[in-house]
PDB file of C-alpha atoms in Angstrom:
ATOM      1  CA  UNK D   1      21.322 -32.976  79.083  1.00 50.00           C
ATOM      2  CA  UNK D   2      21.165 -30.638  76.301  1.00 51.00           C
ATOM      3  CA  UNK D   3      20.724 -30.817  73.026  1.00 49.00           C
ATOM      4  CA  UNK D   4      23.407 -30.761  70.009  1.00 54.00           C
ATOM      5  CA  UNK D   5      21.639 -28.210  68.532  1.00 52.00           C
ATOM      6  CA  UNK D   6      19.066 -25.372  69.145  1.00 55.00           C
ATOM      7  CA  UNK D   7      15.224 -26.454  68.209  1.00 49.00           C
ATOM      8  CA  UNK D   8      13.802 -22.705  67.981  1.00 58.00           C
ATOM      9  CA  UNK D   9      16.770 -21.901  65.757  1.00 60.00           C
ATOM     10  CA  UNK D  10      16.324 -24.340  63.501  1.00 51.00           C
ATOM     11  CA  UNK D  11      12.593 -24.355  63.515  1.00 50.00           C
ATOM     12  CA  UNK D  12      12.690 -20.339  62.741  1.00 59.00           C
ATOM     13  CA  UNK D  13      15.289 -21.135  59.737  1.00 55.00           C
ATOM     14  CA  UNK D  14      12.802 -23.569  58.214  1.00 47.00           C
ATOM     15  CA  UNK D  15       9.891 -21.310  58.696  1.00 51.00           C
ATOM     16  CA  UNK D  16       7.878 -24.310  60.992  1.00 46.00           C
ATOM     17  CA  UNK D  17       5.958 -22.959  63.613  1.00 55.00           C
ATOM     18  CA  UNK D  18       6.121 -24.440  67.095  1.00 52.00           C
ATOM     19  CA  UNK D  19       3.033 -26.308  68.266  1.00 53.00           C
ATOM     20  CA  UNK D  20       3.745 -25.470  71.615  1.00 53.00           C
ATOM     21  CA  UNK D  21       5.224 -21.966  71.053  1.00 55.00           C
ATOM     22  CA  UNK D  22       5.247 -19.606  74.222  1.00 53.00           C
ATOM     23  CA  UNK D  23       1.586 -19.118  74.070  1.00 56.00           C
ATOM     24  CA  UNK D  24       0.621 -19.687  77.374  1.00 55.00           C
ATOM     25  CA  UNK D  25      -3.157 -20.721  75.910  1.00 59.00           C
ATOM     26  CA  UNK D  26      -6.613 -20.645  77.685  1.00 58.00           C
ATOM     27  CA  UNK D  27      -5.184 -21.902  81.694  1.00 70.00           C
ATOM     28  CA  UNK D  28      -1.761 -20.249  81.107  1.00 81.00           C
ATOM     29  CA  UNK D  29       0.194 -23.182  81.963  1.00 84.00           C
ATOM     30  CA  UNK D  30       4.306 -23.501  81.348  1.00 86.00           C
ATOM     31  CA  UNK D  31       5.120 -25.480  78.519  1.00 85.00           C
ATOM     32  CA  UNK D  32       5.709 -28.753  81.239  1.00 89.00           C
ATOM     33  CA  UNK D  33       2.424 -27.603  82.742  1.00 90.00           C
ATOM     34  CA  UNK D  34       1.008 -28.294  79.534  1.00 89.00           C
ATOM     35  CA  UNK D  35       2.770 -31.422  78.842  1.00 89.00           C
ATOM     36  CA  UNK D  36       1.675 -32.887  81.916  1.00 93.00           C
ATOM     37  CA  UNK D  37      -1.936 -31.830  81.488  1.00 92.00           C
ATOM     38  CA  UNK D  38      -1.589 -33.868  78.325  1.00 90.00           C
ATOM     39  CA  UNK D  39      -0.479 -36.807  79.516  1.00 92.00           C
ATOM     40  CA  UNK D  40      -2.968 -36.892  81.985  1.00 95.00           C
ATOM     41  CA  UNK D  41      -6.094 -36.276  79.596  1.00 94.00           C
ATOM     42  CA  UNK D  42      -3.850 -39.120  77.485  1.00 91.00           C
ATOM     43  CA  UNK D  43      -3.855 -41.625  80.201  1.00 94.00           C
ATOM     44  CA  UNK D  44      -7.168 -41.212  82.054  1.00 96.00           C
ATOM     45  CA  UNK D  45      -8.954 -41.168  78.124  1.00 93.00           C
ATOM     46  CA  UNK D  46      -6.693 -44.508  77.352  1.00 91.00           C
ATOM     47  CA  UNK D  47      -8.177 -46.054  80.875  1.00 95.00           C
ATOM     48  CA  UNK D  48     -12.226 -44.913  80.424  1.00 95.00           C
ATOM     49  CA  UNK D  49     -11.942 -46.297  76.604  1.00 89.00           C
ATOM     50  CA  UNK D  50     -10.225 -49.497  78.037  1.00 91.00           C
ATOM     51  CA  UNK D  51     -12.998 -49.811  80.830  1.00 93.00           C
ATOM     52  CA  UNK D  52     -15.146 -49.121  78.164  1.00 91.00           C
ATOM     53  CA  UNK D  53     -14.402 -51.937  76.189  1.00 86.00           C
ATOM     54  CA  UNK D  54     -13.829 -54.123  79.056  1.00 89.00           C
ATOM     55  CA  UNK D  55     -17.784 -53.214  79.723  1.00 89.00           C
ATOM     56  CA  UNK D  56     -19.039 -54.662  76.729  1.00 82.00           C
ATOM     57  CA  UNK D  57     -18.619 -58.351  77.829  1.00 83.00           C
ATOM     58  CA  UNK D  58     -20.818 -57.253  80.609  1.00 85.00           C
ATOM     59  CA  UNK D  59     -23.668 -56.091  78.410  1.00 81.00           C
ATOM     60  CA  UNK D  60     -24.180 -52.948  79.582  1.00 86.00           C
ATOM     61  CA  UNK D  61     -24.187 -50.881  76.527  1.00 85.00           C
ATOM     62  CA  UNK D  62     -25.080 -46.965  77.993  1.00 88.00           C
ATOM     63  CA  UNK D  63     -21.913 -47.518  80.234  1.00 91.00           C
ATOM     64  CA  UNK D  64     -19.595 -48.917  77.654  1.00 91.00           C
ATOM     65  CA  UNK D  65     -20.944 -45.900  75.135  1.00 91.00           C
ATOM     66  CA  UNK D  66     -20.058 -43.100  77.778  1.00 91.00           C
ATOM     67  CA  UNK D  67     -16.758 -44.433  78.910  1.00 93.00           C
ATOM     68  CA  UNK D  68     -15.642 -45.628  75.483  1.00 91.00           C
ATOM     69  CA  UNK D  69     -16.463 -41.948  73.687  1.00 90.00           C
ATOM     70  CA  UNK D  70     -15.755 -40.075  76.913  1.00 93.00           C
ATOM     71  CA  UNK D  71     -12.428 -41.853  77.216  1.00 93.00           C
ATOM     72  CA  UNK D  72     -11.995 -40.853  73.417  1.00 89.00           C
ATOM     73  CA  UNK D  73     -12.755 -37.677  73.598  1.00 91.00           C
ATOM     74  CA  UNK D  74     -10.877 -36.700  76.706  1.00 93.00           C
ATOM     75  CA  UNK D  75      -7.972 -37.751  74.834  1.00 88.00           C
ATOM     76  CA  UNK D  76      -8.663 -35.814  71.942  1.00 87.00           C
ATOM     77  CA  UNK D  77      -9.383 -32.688  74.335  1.00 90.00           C
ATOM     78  CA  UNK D  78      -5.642 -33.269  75.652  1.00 89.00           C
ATOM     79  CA  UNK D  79      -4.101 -32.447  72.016  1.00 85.00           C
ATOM     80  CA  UNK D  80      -5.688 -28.858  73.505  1.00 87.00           C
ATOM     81  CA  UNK D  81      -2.945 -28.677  76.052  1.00 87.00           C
ATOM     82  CA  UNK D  82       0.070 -29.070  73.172  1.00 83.00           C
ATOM     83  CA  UNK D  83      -1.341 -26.741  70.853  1.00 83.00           C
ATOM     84  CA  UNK D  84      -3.964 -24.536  72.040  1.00 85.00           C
ATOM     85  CA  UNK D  85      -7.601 -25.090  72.110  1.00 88.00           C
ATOM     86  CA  UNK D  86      -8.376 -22.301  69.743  1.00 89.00           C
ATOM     87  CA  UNK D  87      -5.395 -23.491  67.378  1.00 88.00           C
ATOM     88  CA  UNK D  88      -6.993 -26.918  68.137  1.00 88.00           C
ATOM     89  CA  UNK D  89     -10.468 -25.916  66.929  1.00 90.00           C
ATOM     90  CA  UNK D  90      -9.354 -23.773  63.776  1.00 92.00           C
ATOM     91  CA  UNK D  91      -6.898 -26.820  62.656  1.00 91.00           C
ATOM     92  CA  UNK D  92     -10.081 -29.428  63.325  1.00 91.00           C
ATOM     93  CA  UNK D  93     -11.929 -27.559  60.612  1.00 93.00           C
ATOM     94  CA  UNK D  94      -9.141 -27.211  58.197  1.00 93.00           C
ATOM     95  CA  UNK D  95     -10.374 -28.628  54.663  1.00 93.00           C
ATOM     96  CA  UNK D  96      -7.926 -31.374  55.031  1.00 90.00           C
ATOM     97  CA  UNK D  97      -9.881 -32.607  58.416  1.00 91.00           C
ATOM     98  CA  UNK D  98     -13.370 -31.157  58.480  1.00 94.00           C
ATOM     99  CA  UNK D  99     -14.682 -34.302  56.930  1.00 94.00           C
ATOM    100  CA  UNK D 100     -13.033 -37.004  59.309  1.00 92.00           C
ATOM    101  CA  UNK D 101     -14.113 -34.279  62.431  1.00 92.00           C
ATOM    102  CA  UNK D 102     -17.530 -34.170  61.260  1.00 95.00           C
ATOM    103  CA  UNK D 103     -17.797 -38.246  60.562  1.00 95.00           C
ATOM    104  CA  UNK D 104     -16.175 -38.382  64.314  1.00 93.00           C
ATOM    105  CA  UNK D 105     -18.651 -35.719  65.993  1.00 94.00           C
ATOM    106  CA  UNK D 106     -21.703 -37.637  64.067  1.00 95.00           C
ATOM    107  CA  UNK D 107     -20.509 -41.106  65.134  1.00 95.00           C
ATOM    108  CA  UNK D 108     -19.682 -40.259  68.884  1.00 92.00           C
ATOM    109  CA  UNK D 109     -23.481 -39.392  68.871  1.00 93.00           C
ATOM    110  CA  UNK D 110     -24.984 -42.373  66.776  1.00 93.00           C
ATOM    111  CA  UNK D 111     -23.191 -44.399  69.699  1.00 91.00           C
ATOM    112  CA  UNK D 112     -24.827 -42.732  72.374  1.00 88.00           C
ATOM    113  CA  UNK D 113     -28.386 -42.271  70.954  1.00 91.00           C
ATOM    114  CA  UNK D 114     -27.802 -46.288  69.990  1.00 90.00           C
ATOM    115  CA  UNK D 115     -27.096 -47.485  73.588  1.00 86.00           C
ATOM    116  CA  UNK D 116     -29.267 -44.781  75.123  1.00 87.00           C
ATOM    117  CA  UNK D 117     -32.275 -44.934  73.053  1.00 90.00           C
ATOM    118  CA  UNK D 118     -32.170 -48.121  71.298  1.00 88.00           C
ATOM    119  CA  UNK D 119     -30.452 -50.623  73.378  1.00 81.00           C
ATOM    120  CA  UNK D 120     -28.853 -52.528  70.400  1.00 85.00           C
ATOM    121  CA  UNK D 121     -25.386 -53.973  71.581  1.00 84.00           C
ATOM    122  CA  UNK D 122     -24.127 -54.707  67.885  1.00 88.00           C
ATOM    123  CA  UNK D 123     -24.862 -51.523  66.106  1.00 91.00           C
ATOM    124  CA  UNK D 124     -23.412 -49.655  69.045  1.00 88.00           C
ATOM    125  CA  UNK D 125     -20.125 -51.655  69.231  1.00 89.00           C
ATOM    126  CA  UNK D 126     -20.477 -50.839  64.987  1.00 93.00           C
ATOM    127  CA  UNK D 127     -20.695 -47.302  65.946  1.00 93.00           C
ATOM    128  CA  UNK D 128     -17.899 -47.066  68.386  1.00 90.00           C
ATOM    129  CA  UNK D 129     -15.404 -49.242  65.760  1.00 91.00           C
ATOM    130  CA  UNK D 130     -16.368 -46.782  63.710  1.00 94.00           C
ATOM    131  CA  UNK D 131     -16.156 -43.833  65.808  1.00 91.00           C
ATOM    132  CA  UNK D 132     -12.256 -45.193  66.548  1.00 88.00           C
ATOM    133  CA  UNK D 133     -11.519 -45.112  62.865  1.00 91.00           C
ATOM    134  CA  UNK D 134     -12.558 -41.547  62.372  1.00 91.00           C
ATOM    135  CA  UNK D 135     -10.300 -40.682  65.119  1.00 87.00           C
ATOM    136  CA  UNK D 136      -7.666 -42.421  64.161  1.00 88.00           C
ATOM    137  CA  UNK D 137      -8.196 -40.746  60.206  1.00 90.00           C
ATOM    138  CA  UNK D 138      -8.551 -37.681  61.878  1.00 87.00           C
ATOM    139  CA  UNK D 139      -5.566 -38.168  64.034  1.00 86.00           C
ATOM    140  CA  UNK D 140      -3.346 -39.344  61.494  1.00 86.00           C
ATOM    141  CA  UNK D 141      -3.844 -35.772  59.372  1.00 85.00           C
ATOM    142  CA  UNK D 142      -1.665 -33.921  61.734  1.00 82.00           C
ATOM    143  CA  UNK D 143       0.899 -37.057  61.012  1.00 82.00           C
ATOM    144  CA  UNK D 144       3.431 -36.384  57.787  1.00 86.00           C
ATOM    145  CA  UNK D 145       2.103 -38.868  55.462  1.00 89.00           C
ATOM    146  CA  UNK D 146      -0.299 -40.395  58.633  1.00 88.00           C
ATOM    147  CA  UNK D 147      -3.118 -41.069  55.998  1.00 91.00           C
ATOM    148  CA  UNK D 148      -0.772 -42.563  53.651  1.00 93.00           C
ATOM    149  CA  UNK D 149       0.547 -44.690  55.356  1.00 92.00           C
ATOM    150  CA  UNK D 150      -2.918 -46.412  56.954  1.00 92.00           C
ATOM    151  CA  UNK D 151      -3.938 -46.408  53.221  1.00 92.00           C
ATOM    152  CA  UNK D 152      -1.182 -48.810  52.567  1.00 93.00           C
ATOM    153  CA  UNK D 153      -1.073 -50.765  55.293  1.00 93.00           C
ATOM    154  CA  UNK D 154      -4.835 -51.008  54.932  1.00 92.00           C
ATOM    155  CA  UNK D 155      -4.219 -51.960  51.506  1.00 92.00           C
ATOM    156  CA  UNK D 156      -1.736 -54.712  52.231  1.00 92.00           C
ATOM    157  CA  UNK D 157      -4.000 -56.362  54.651  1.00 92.00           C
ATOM    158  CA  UNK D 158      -6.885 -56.414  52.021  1.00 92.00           C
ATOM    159  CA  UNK D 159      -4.677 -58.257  49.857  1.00 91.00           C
ATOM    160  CA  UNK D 160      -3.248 -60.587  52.781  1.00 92.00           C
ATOM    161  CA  UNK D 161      -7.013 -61.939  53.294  1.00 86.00           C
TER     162      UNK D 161
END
C-alpha cells in the first residue's frame, strides 16, 4: 500500500527533521530493525512494570522496585532505537526536559535505596507513583502540546473532586 503522498518530501518542504532519518545509529539497524527493537524494549518494559506492580500485593518491595523501574526504564531506553541514543541523550537534557529527566533519574533511585535500604512499602510505592509521573511529564515534552494537555486534564479532575 502506498501512500498518497511522499513523507520525506513533505517533511524537507516544512523544514522537520525525521526522527528516524537514515542514520543507521549505534547497532546500525534498518529503519524496521529499529522499529522492531522498539517494540520489543516497549513490550518487555510494559510486562516487568506490570509484574512489578502485580508484586506489590505480595510484599516484596526490592522485587517490585527493580522490575517496576527496570520495566520503566527499558522502555524509555527503546525511544533510543527511533531516534538515536546520542540524539536521545542530547534531547533528554534540552532546557525544556532537563528538569522532568533529572526529577525521573533522582526518583528511580529514591525507589531503590527505599526498598533496598529501608524496607518501607508505602514510601516506595510513593516513590515509584512518583517516578511514573516524571516519566510521563518527561514523555509528554516530545508530544505537541503533551504537557498542556495533562495540565488540563489534571486541572479538570481537581475541579471534578
Amino acid at each position: 500500500m502506498s501512500l498518497p503522498f511522499n513523507v520525506q518530501q513533505a517533511q524537507s518542504r516544512l523544514g522537520v527533521d525525521d526522527p528516524m532519518s537514515n542514520d543507521p545509529g549505534l547497532f546500525h539497524l534498518s529503519r524496521m530493525e529499529r522499529l522492531m527493537a522498539f517494540g520489543a524494549c516497549f513490550g518487555i518494559g510494559l510486562v516487568l512494570s506490570i509484574i512489578g506492580t502485580i508484586l506489590i500485593f505480595s510484599g516484596h518491595m526490592a522485587a517490585f522496585a527493580v522490575c517496576y523501574s527496570l520495566g520503566n526504564v527499558i522502555s524509555l531506553f527503546g525511544m533510543g532505537f527511533l531516534v538515536g541514543f546520542k540524539k536521545q541523550l542530547k534531547m533528554a537534557t534540552a532546557p525544556v526536559r532537563l528538569t522532568a529527566f533529572i526529577v525521573y533519574i533522582v526518583l528511580l533511585v529514591l525507589t531503590f535505596v527505599v526498598a533496598f535500604a529501608f524496607d518501607i512499602a508505602v514510601l516506595c510505592l510513593i516513590f515509584a507513583i512518583c517516578q511514573y509521573c516524571a516519566l510521563a511529564w518527561y514523555s509528554a515534552s516530545y508530544i505537541p502540546y503533551g504537557r498542556k494537555l495533562i495540565k488540563s486534564t489534571c486541572g479538570a479532575c481537581a475541579k471534578a473532586i
